[in-house]
């Protein structure tokens, strides 16, 4: 079983990804590299053309040699494939009109693509039914990713209208769908998604209103039947994306209708790099938890590499929801790598979205707009113009504006009342509903419109006179020129939505105003852009009618210098943080997170073979054993009592003592317990001890504890944290607070049920929002406790320091880290699993190539890049394949061995049994469907053989001995470790075997 897992892991070798539309950048990325095993030289043979193979002289071949020979051919074949793909990518064109085309007409491979997946395509398709033709109409003020990123592929459902009457086409025949699909691919670089009718109701009727704090009524409920349609939508999008996706492409997913799509893509393609951006509000956890499918939605979006939000408050709401709903461990930057997050670290970013300013500048310069501005000046000569532009929605807060304006007119002097005019423009959005989906009664918008009519009539009847109406209310569609002219001449702009992300009217107002005659912006403090535009506007609470009315008065009375200061800040902000700037930054974050998150990827490792560890232990002269305490040396179910009375089993203590008595073996124990408890538990074991989660450590046979961090003033956060933990301990039976010298711990394992687990989540929120908001401390969530310790210290950092103290710097030490036996074993938290990574980086450093660097002439840069690329690819493929493939060495005959490899997804083609060892590069890796098969030509074979045998750097690498490094976790779970053991009894059994090996070695030396 272990051999199969290791063989499957050998297929994970892949060449580094090229960034989207990256030009002239050197193709090099950091990888985790494993040195090549050279203790048994490979048997190399040279073969001819695959169509006319040369049969070598038949010689007896052992099963071990047969396996090694096969591994050589696997390495060479995969090297040829990856190198060929990388060469074509490096020399490839910038893109292809066909997303399915991997290679251009000249045989060159196109660079990786960017898929922008949205619910709707950012344009309207006009369908001429008589002529059977299509044309597209773009909104100049909307988001068009084709203009932002050349060559990006848009994926979404098309909005189709008839050319005759502009009505929405509810359904298209299959023939029309095929024509539209071809048209959009060629003309618009888009991939349409055609969905069944009435399958998008859950997103529009449940998610969107709830995210904007509109709670469902008892009569309507949460539309449970529509959830299946929501799942169908996301599965359909998943099928379309995967139909065109190849390894290395980037996927950018947008907005709330596709919250499940990241998880669906991750399940099919674990290596896909995805970014998700939420355009709407993310509500507070109290509101989000109303959704019955809350866990499914969070798990779906957490499979993204990065998640972008418009406001920092939305990020906080999202992370808090992940804590309360899923119980995940979060940081200020995102979610730690876990199975619920698709095995990757998920970064949560605040990236405010802007607008495109160029279309507004063009419209302001056009003659139609200039003419409308002159008409407005004539119509409202001598008037103070107050403008508001909203959609006819409850969340727009139109009633609140009218109430505040009514209150302002009541308090203002008569001469100001006679000068002020409020122009309230609204546009009603029409839903794309079929005849069978039209509401039977009066809609919410109709009820809102009647209410607004009544309020407008009341204001006009009370404060109006002949020739003057204080409120002009229009509910219709307006052209861009009409809106731009109003924005340009407004003295006061009111954009006070009750809950919105980006106030489009506010941004448009700041773009259209001029410095000589600038107005004042009144903005809602509940807008998602309030943190960005607070210095450019008067922020109000729409529900506070009196304060709202006073803000209108203040805006009208503000002098020019103050108005100019607000305008300049807002104008600079809008022009600096544009839509293009937002999209570029998000794509850059996605490209950076692609490699970072891949390094954090988790996998379920195979079971550790005890005999393999003991054999490596016996053949090395220097050994380092790193053990976790809780979960490895003692079970977690007794860890609570161990924190009070820590005691190891006598047999385990004796075996650990045998290992520590060996002068060639160093034992390091890592734990989050206090130094006193660990010193008492390990009194009979003279080993290195790291206590309090890495805050301090102690050397063997020494009573002095060293601090792993600089002296910090912990008084500013220790007392507040202790007070909060004590508060929760008093209200949670069976819990207690353990205070250590530099850290605190709240224990709750002894409680019954889920009460303590729920309390721990609330404790986290209180700590993060309270004393740890800006303190130099961090909180960690374990299986049975919540601990707080100084930031910047941990088990991984302290272990790295001890390794350098024990072994010395690898560069200056005479002995190489590759000569060591290293066993790193423990059931660590996800944040502490960096100890596995640090061990690998310390004992398996990236080897320095023997080939000295020399200046390269500019014209030879391309060839030099290909040469370095060839060495890098061959090194990675050889090392990964060998390290996994050598585990196959077992007593099997040839037929059983070939059948075993075929079951693992490896298929070997050969003409006859005698030529099995010499068929060159005929291995097909079925687990890599995106790597095209390459025929075995003599030229390709010679290229690969040269890179494997004749390259000085490769020869130097073959002379480096691979270290015996074993990173192992406890229990079968997704981890960064390479192996796993079943439980603490398995750990104790392995320690006993190692101790027995030490005893036998001493006896043999004595004899």
mmCIF file of N, CA and C in Angstrom, residues 58-169:
data_model
loop_
_atom_site.group_PDB
_atom_site.id
_atom_site.type_symbol
_atom_site.label_atom_id
_atom_site.label_comp_id
_atom_site.label_asym_id
_atom_site.label_seq_id
_atom_site.Cartn_x
_atom_site.Cartn_y
_atom_site.Cartn_z
ATOM 1 N N UNK A 58 20.903 -9.952 -24.969
ATOM 2 C CA UNK A 58 20.163 -10.385 -23.785
ATOM 3 C C UNK A 58 21.137 -10.787 -22.697
ATOM 4 N N UNK A 59 21.011 -10.174 -21.526
ATOM 5 C CA UNK A 59 21.840 -10.483 -20.373
ATOM 6 C C UNK A 59 20.942 -10.678 -19.178
ATOM 7 N N UNK A 60 21.350 -11.506 -18.234
ATOM 8 C CA UNK A 60 20.527 -11.702 -17.029
ATOM 9 C C UNK A 60 20.393 -10.388 -16.266
ATOM 10 N N UNK A 61 19.185 -10.062 -15.930
ATOM 11 C CA UNK A 61 18.914 -8.813 -15.224
ATOM 12 C C UNK A 61 18.137 -9.142 -13.964
ATOM 13 N N UNK A 62 18.629 -8.656 -12.845
ATOM 14 C CA UNK A 62 17.929 -8.889 -11.587
ATOM 15 C C UNK A 62 16.697 -8.007 -11.505
ATOM 16 N N UNK A 63 15.807 -8.369 -10.573
ATOM 17 C CA UNK A 63 14.580 -7.586 -10.424
ATOM 18 C C UNK A 63 14.891 -6.174 -9.936
ATOM 19 N N UNK A 64 15.886 -6.024 -9.064
ATOM 20 C CA UNK A 64 16.252 -4.684 -8.590
ATOM 21 C C UNK A 64 16.777 -3.843 -9.737
ATOM 22 N N UNK A 65 17.664 -4.455 -10.553
ATOM 23 C CA UNK A 65 18.192 -3.702 -11.685
ATOM 24 C C UNK A 65 17.104 -3.401 -12.698
ATOM 25 N N UNK A 66 16.160 -4.314 -12.866
ATOM 26 C CA UNK A 66 15.052 -4.079 -13.780
ATOM 27 C C UNK A 66 14.237 -2.868 -13.328
ATOM 28 N N UNK A 67 13.979 -2.797 -12.038
ATOM 29 C CA UNK A 67 13.220 -1.668 -11.515
ATOM 30 C C UNK A 67 13.973 -0.360 -11.710
ATOM 31 N N UNK A 68 15.256 -0.354 -11.432
ATOM 32 C CA UNK A 68 16.045 0.869 -11.584
ATOM 33 C C UNK A 68 16.105 1.299 -13.046
ATOM 34 N N UNK A 69 16.212 0.337 -13.923
ATOM 35 C CA UNK A 69 16.246 0.676 -15.347
ATOM 36 C C UNK A 69 14.923 1.298 -15.781
ATOM 37 N N UNK A 70 13.846 0.727 -15.297
ATOM 38 C CA UNK A 70 12.552 1.317 -15.627
ATOM 39 C C UNK A 70 12.447 2.746 -15.102
ATOM 40 N N UNK A 71 12.931 2.968 -13.883
ATOM 41 C CA UNK A 71 12.880 4.319 -13.320
ATOM 42 C C UNK A 71 13.688 5.297 -14.167
ATOM 43 N N UNK A 72 14.817 4.823 -14.692
ATOM 44 C CA UNK A 72 15.612 5.702 -15.564
ATOM 45 C C UNK A 72 14.805 6.134 -16.779
ATOM 46 N N UNK A 73 14.090 5.201 -17.361
ATOM 47 C CA UNK A 73 13.331 5.523 -18.562
ATOM 48 C C UNK A 73 12.131 6.403 -18.227
ATOM 49 N N UNK A 74 11.551 6.183 -17.074
ATOM 50 C CA UNK A 74 10.474 7.071 -16.634
ATOM 51 C C UNK A 74 10.979 8.503 -16.513
ATOM 52 N N UNK A 75 12.159 8.641 -15.913
ATOM 53 C CA UNK A 75 12.731 9.978 -15.726
ATOM 54 C C UNK A 75 13.034 10.630 -17.070
ATOM 55 N N UNK A 76 13.650 9.883 -17.957
ATOM 56 C CA UNK A 76 14.035 10.451 -19.244
ATOM 57 C C UNK A 76 12.815 10.833 -20.076
ATOM 58 N N UNK A 77 11.807 9.976 -20.060
ATOM 59 C CA UNK A 77 10.610 10.278 -20.838
ATOM 60 C C UNK A 77 9.906 11.507 -20.294
ATOM 61 N N UNK A 78 9.776 11.577 -18.988
ATOM 62 C CA UNK A 78 9.092 12.727 -18.408
ATOM 63 C C UNK A 78 9.921 13.999 -18.602
ATOM 64 N N UNK A 79 11.226 13.884 -18.515
ATOM 65 C CA UNK A 79 12.072 15.050 -18.753
ATOM 66 C C UNK A 79 11.882 15.577 -20.162
ATOM 67 N N UNK A 80 11.824 14.667 -21.135
ATOM 68 C CA UNK A 80 11.631 15.100 -22.512
ATOM 69 C C UNK A 80 10.294 15.800 -22.695
ATOM 70 N N UNK A 81 9.256 15.259 -22.071
ATOM 71 C CA UNK A 81 7.933 15.872 -22.211
ATOM 72 C C UNK A 81 7.896 17.249 -21.571
ATOM 73 N N UNK A 82 8.334 17.342 -20.330
ATOM 74 C CA UNK A 82 8.276 18.622 -19.636
ATOM 75 C C UNK A 82 9.182 19.650 -20.281
ATOM 76 N N UNK A 83 10.345 19.242 -20.721
ATOM 77 C CA UNK A 83 11.269 20.171 -21.346
ATOM 78 C C UNK A 83 10.718 20.688 -22.666
ATOM 79 N N UNK A 84 10.088 19.803 -23.436
ATOM 80 C CA UNK A 84 9.511 20.237 -24.705
ATOM 81 C C UNK A 84 8.390 21.238 -24.491
ATOM 82 N N UNK A 85 7.525 20.954 -23.507
ATOM 83 C CA UNK A 85 6.438 21.894 -23.213
ATOM 84 C C UNK A 85 6.988 23.226 -22.746
ATOM 85 N N UNK A 86 7.984 23.188 -21.870
ATOM 86 C CA UNK A 86 8.546 24.433 -21.357
ATOM 87 C C UNK A 86 9.231 25.240 -22.454
ATOM 88 N N UNK A 87 9.917 24.559 -23.377
ATOM 89 C CA UNK A 87 10.551 25.268 -24.489
ATOM 90 C C UNK A 87 9.518 26.021 -25.315
ATOM 91 N N UNK A 88 8.426 25.326 -25.642
ATOM 92 C CA UNK A 88 7.419 25.966 -26.488
ATOM 93 C C UNK A 88 6.711 27.092 -25.747
ATOM 94 N N UNK A 89 6.527 26.938 -24.436
ATOM 95 C CA UNK A 89 5.912 28.021 -23.681
ATOM 96 C C UNK A 89 6.819 29.253 -23.659
ATOM 97 N N UNK A 90 8.100 29.004 -23.502
ATOM 98 C CA UNK A 90 9.037 30.118 -23.433
ATOM 99 C C UNK A 90 9.119 30.860 -24.752
ATOM 100 N N UNK A 91 8.939 30.145 -25.842
ATOM 101 C CA UNK A 91 9.030 30.768 -27.158
ATOM 102 C C UNK A 91 7.651 31.047 -27.763
ATOM 103 N N UNK A 92 6.587 30.743 -26.991
ATOM 104 C CA UNK A 92 5.239 30.791 -27.541
ATOM 105 C C UNK A 92 4.741 32.188 -27.806
ATOM 106 N N UNK A 93 3.619 32.223 -28.446
ATOM 107 C CA UNK A 93 2.965 33.498 -28.737
ATOM 108 C C UNK A 93 2.213 33.975 -27.522
ATOM 109 N N UNK A 94 1.568 35.154 -27.637
ATOM 110 C CA UNK A 94 0.885 35.760 -26.504
ATOM 111 C C UNK A 94 -0.493 35.192 -26.282
ATOM 112 N N UNK A 95 -1.042 34.489 -27.162
ATOM 113 C CA UNK A 95 -2.366 33.950 -26.941
ATOM 114 C C UNK A 95 -2.944 33.389 -28.217
ATOM 115 N N UNK A 96 -4.090 32.809 -28.056
ATOM 116 C CA UNK A 96 -4.797 32.231 -29.181
ATOM 117 C C UNK A 96 -6.260 32.568 -29.062
ATOM 118 N N UNK A 97 -6.901 32.768 -30.187
ATOM 119 C CA UNK A 97 -8.330 33.076 -30.156
ATOM 120 C C UNK A 97 -9.146 31.882 -29.694
ATOM 121 N N UNK A 98 -8.629 30.727 -29.866
ATOM 122 C CA UNK A 98 -9.359 29.528 -29.469
ATOM 123 C C UNK A 98 -8.843 29.057 -28.123
ATOM 124 N N UNK A 99 -9.683 29.055 -27.077
ATOM 125 C CA UNK A 99 -9.188 28.614 -25.783
ATOM 126 C C UNK A 99 -8.832 27.149 -25.734
ATOM 127 N N UNK A 100 -9.260 26.385 -26.712
ATOM 128 C CA UNK A 100 -8.917 24.961 -26.739
ATOM 129 C C UNK A 100 -7.565 24.701 -27.375
ATOM 130 N N UNK A 101 -7.032 25.684 -28.073
ATOM 131 C CA UNK A 101 -5.806 25.461 -28.833
ATOM 132 C C UNK A 101 -4.612 25.527 -27.917
ATOM 133 N N UNK A 102 -3.919 24.416 -27.755
ATOM 134 C CA UNK A 102 -2.697 24.393 -26.963
ATOM 135 C C UNK A 102 -1.495 24.861 -27.771
ATOM 136 N N UNK A 103 -1.531 24.650 -29.065
ATOM 137 C CA UNK A 103 -0.415 25.033 -29.897
ATOM 138 C C UNK A 103 -0.914 25.889 -31.039
ATOM 139 N N UNK A 104 -0.034 26.806 -31.468
ATOM 140 C CA UNK A 104 -0.371 27.638 -32.604
ATOM 141 C C UNK A 104 -0.148 26.891 -33.901
ATOM 142 N N UNK A 105 -0.442 27.570 -34.987
ATOM 143 C CA UNK A 105 -0.289 26.942 -36.295
ATOM 144 C C UNK A 105 1.162 26.636 -36.607
ATOM 145 N N UNK A 106 2.064 27.385 -35.959
ATOM 146 C CA UNK A 106 3.484 27.138 -36.203
ATOM 147 C C UNK A 106 4.073 26.151 -35.209
ATOM 148 N N UNK A 107 3.221 25.505 -34.446
ATOM 149 C CA UNK A 107 3.718 24.502 -33.511
ATOM 150 C C UNK A 107 4.114 25.059 -32.173
ATOM 151 N N UNK A 108 3.974 26.358 -31.949
ATOM 152 C CA UNK A 108 4.370 26.943 -30.680
ATOM 153 C C UNK A 108 3.200 26.908 -29.712
ATOM 154 N N UNK A 109 3.498 26.676 -28.449
ATOM 155 C CA UNK A 109 2.458 26.591 -27.437
ATOM 156 C C UNK A 109 2.145 27.973 -26.907
ATOM 157 N N UNK A 110 0.869 28.304 -26.851
ATOM 158 C CA UNK A 110 0.465 29.595 -26.317
ATOM 159 C C UNK A 110 0.714 29.652 -24.815
ATOM 160 N N UNK A 111 0.907 30.871 -24.307
ATOM 161 C CA UNK A 111 1.100 31.039 -22.884
ATOM 162 C C UNK A 111 -0.191 30.737 -22.153
ATOM 163 N N UNK A 112 -0.078 30.575 -20.844
ATOM 164 C CA UNK A 112 -1.233 30.227 -20.039
ATOM 165 C C UNK A 112 -2.283 31.331 -20.101
ATOM 166 N N UNK A 113 -3.534 30.904 -19.984
ATOM 167 C CA UNK A 113 -4.654 31.806 -20.177
ATOM 168 C C UNK A 113 -5.189 32.286 -18.833
ATOM 169 N N UNK A 114 -5.933 33.366 -18.905
ATOM 170 C CA UNK A 114 -6.672 33.884 -17.764
ATOM 171 C C UNK A 114 -8.158 33.761 -18.066
ATOM 172 N N UNK A 115 -8.873 33.021 -17.212
ATOM 173 C CA UNK A 115 -10.317 32.887 -17.336
ATOM 174 C C UNK A 115 -10.975 33.787 -16.293
ATOM 175 N N UNK A 116 -11.806 34.706 -16.749
ATOM 176 C CA UNK A 116 -12.579 35.563 -15.858
ATOM 177 C C UNK A 116 -14.014 35.050 -15.884
ATOM 178 N N UNK A 117 -14.439 34.447 -14.796
ATOM 179 C CA UNK A 117 -15.733 33.775 -14.725
ATOM 180 C C UNK A 117 -16.699 34.662 -13.949
ATOM 181 N N UNK A 118 -17.796 35.026 -14.587
ATOM 182 C CA UNK A 118 -18.822 35.856 -13.969
ATOM 183 C C UNK A 118 -20.192 35.278 -14.292
ATOM 184 N N UNK A 119 -21.156 35.692 -13.475
ATOM 185 C CA UNK A 119 -22.515 35.234 -13.722
ATOM 186 C C UNK A 119 -23.029 35.749 -15.060
ATOM 187 N N UNK A 120 -22.769 37.014 -15.382
ATOM 188 C CA UNK A 120 -23.178 37.601 -16.640
ATOM 189 C C UNK A 120 -21.952 38.084 -17.400
ATOM 190 N N UNK A 121 -21.970 37.909 -18.699
ATOM 191 C CA UNK A 121 -20.940 38.515 -19.536
ATOM 192 C C UNK A 121 -21.131 40.026 -19.532
ATOM 193 N N UNK A 122 -20.056 40.803 -19.562
ATOM 194 C CA UNK A 122 -20.158 42.257 -19.367
ATOM 195 C C UNK A 122 -20.599 43.014 -20.619
ATOM 196 N N UNK A 123 -21.526 42.461 -21.352
ATOM 197 C CA UNK A 123 -22.056 43.153 -22.526
ATOM 198 C C UNK A 123 -23.414 42.541 -22.868
ATOM 199 N N UNK A 124 -24.141 43.225 -23.730
ATOM 200 C CA UNK A 124 -25.455 42.763 -24.170
ATOM 201 C C UNK A 124 -25.369 42.315 -25.619
ATOM 202 N N UNK A 125 -25.923 41.150 -25.914
ATOM 203 C CA UNK A 125 -25.948 40.615 -27.270
ATOM 204 C C UNK A 125 -27.288 40.989 -27.904
ATOM 205 N N UNK A 126 -27.242 41.657 -29.045
ATOM 206 C CA UNK A 126 -28.436 42.035 -29.794
ATOM 207 C C UNK A 126 -28.621 41.033 -30.922
ATOM 208 N N UNK A 127 -29.766 40.364 -30.920
ATOM 209 C CA UNK A 127 -30.024 39.269 -31.852
ATOM 210 C C UNK A 127 -31.050 39.715 -32.893
ATOM 211 N N UNK A 128 -30.628 39.665 -34.151
ATOM 212 C CA UNK A 128 -31.519 39.967 -35.275
ATOM 213 C C UNK A 128 -32.108 38.648 -35.755
ATOM 214 N N UNK A 129 -33.344 38.388 -35.392
ATOM 215 C CA UNK A 129 -33.960 37.103 -35.713
ATOM 216 C C UNK A 129 -34.174 36.914 -37.208
ATOM 217 N N UNK A 130 -34.453 37.997 -37.921
ATOM 218 C CA UNK A 130 -34.692 37.874 -39.355
ATOM 219 C C UNK A 130 -33.412 37.547 -40.105
ATOM 220 N N UNK A 131 -32.340 38.284 -39.798
ATOM 221 C CA UNK A 131 -31.074 38.054 -40.494
ATOM 222 C C UNK A 131 -30.255 36.931 -39.872
ATOM 223 N N UNK A 132 -30.565 36.565 -38.615
ATOM 224 C CA UNK A 132 -29.805 35.519 -37.942
ATOM 225 C C UNK A 132 -28.409 35.953 -37.563
ATOM 226 N N UNK A 133 -28.210 37.233 -37.256
ATOM 227 C CA UNK A 133 -26.893 37.773 -36.921
ATOM 228 C C UNK A 133 -26.906 38.308 -35.492
ATOM 229 N N UNK A 134 -25.690 38.511 -34.969
ATOM 230 C CA UNK A 134 -25.513 39.015 -33.619
ATOM 231 C C UNK A 134 -24.611 40.244 -33.646
ATOM 232 N N UNK A 135 -24.807 41.104 -32.667
ATOM 233 C CA UNK A 135 -23.895 42.206 -32.404
ATOM 234 C C UNK A 135 -23.901 42.480 -30.904
ATOM 235 N N UNK A 136 -22.846 43.061 -30.409
ATOM 236 C CA UNK A 136 -22.708 43.283 -28.965
ATOM 237 C C UNK A 136 -22.693 44.772 -28.664
ATOM 238 N N UNK A 137 -23.212 45.113 -27.516
ATOM 239 C CA UNK A 137 -23.223 46.490 -27.034
ATOM 240 C C UNK A 137 -22.592 46.512 -25.647
ATOM 241 N N UNK A 138 -21.538 47.299 -25.492
ATOM 242 C CA UNK A 138 -20.791 47.372 -24.245
ATOM 243 C C UNK A 138 -21.186 48.622 -23.479
ATOM 244 N N UNK A 139 -21.243 48.489 -22.187
ATOM 245 C CA UNK A 139 -21.442 49.638 -21.310
ATOM 246 C C UNK A 139 -20.095 50.320 -21.125
ATOM 247 N N UNK A 140 -19.936 51.567 -21.557
ATOM 248 C CA UNK A 140 -18.615 52.211 -21.443
ATOM 249 C C UNK A 140 -18.183 52.412 -19.997
ATOM 250 N N UNK A 141 -19.134 52.384 -19.063
ATOM 251 C CA UNK A 141 -18.796 52.605 -17.657
ATOM 252 C C UNK A 141 -18.685 51.291 -16.877
ATOM 253 N N UNK A 142 -18.981 50.164 -17.498
ATOM 254 C CA UNK A 142 -18.918 48.876 -16.822
ATOM 255 C C UNK A 142 -17.528 48.272 -16.866
ATOM 256 N N UNK A 143 -17.452 47.048 -16.370
ATOM 257 C CA UNK A 143 -16.175 46.323 -16.324
ATOM 258 C C UNK A 143 -16.058 45.463 -17.567
ATOM 259 N N UNK A 144 -15.039 45.725 -18.348
ATOM 260 C CA UNK A 144 -14.754 44.911 -19.524
ATOM 261 C C UNK A 144 -13.332 44.383 -19.394
ATOM 262 N N UNK A 145 -13.221 43.121 -18.976
ATOM 263 C CA UNK A 145 -11.901 42.548 -18.731
ATOM 264 C C UNK A 145 -11.099 42.382 -20.009
ATOM 265 N N UNK A 146 -11.739 42.333 -21.153
ATOM 266 C CA UNK A 146 -10.984 42.260 -22.404
ATOM 267 C C UNK A 146 -10.204 43.539 -22.651
ATOM 268 N N UNK A 147 -10.738 44.684 -22.176
ATOM 269 C CA UNK A 147 -9.997 45.928 -22.291
ATOM 270 C C UNK A 147 -8.904 46.035 -21.236
ATOM 271 N N UNK A 148 -9.151 45.427 -20.067
ATOM 272 C CA UNK A 148 -8.164 45.495 -18.996
ATOM 273 C C UNK A 148 -7.007 44.529 -19.225
ATOM 274 N N UNK A 149 -7.299 43.323 -19.707
ATOM 275 C CA UNK A 149 -6.273 42.307 -19.934
ATOM 276 C C UNK A 149 -6.425 41.758 -21.345
ATOM 277 N N UNK A 150 -5.469 42.025 -22.147
ATOM 278 C CA UNK A 150 -5.509 41.537 -23.522
ATOM 279 C C UNK A 150 -5.363 40.019 -23.525
ATOM 280 N N UNK A 151 -6.281 39.355 -24.181
ATOM 281 C CA UNK A 151 -6.218 37.901 -24.294
ATOM 282 C C UNK A 151 -6.958 37.147 -23.222
ATOM 283 N N UNK A 152 -7.593 37.855 -22.266
ATOM 284 C CA UNK A 152 -8.352 37.157 -21.230
ATOM 285 C C UNK A 152 -9.624 36.557 -21.825
ATOM 286 N N UNK A 153 -10.017 35.406 -21.300
ATOM 287 C CA UNK A 153 -11.228 34.736 -21.753
ATOM 288 C C UNK A 153 -12.328 34.974 -20.731
ATOM 289 N N UNK A 154 -13.464 35.493 -21.200
ATOM 290 C CA UNK A 154 -14.603 35.756 -20.338
ATOM 291 C C UNK A 154 -15.550 34.569 -20.377
ATOM 292 N N UNK A 155 -15.986 34.130 -19.221
ATOM 293 C CA UNK A 155 -16.907 32.994 -19.104
ATOM 294 C C UNK A 155 -18.135 33.488 -18.347
ATOM 295 N N UNK A 156 -19.312 33.314 -18.942
ATOM 296 C CA UNK A 156 -20.530 33.746 -18.277
ATOM 297 C C UNK A 156 -21.741 33.540 -19.165
ATOM 298 N N UNK A 157 -22.895 33.818 -18.596
ATOM 299 C CA UNK A 157 -24.146 33.695 -19.344
ATOM 300 C C UNK A 157 -24.389 34.980 -20.133
ATOM 301 N N UNK A 158 -24.760 34.894 -21.389
ATOM 302 C CA UNK A 158 -24.997 36.110 -22.189
ATOM 303 C C UNK A 158 -26.405 36.660 -21.961
ATOM 304 N N UNK A 159 -26.502 37.987 -21.939
ATOM 305 C CA UNK A 159 -27.789 38.662 -21.926
ATOM 306 C C UNK A 159 -28.152 38.975 -23.377
ATOM 307 N N UNK A 160 -29.198 38.335 -23.901
ATOM 308 C CA UNK A 160 -29.580 38.440 -25.310
ATOM 309 C C UNK A 160 -30.892 39.216 -25.400
ATOM 310 N N UNK A 161 -30.899 40.246 -26.239
ATOM 311 C CA UNK A 161 -32.108 41.028 -26.504
ATOM 312 C C UNK A 161 -32.414 41.004 -28.000
ATOM 313 N N UNK A 162 -33.695 41.073 -28.307
ATOM 314 C CA UNK A 162 -34.119 41.135 -29.702
ATOM 315 C C UNK A 162 -33.857 42.533 -30.263
ATOM 316 N N UNK A 163 -33.446 42.569 -31.490
ATOM 317 C CA UNK A 163 -33.149 43.850 -32.112
ATOM 318 C C UNK A 163 -34.417 44.643 -32.395
ATOM 319 N N UNK A 164 -35.512 43.965 -32.633
ATOM 320 C CA UNK A 164 -36.746 44.647 -33.021
ATOM 321 C C UNK A 164 -37.332 45.451 -31.870
ATOM 322 N N UNK A 165 -37.570 44.836 -30.738
ATOM 323 C CA UNK A 165 -38.245 45.515 -29.632
ATOM 324 C C UNK A 165 -37.423 45.585 -28.359
ATOM 325 N N UNK A 166 -36.155 45.155 -28.375
ATOM 326 C CA UNK A 166 -35.244 45.196 -27.235
ATOM 327 C C UNK A 166 -35.713 44.321 -26.082
ATOM 328 N N UNK A 167 -36.597 43.388 -26.326
ATOM 329 C CA UNK A 167 -37.047 42.495 -25.263
ATOM 330 C C UNK A 167 -36.010 41.399 -25.036
ATOM 331 N N UNK A 168 -36.030 40.852 -23.833
ATOM 332 C CA UNK A 168 -35.061 39.823 -23.458
ATOM 333 C C UNK A 168 -35.471 38.483 -24.045
ATOM 334 N N UNK A 169 -34.525 37.799 -24.656
ATOM 335 C CA UNK A 169 -34.753 36.458 -25.187
ATOM 336 C C UNK A 169 -34.585 35.471 -24.042
#
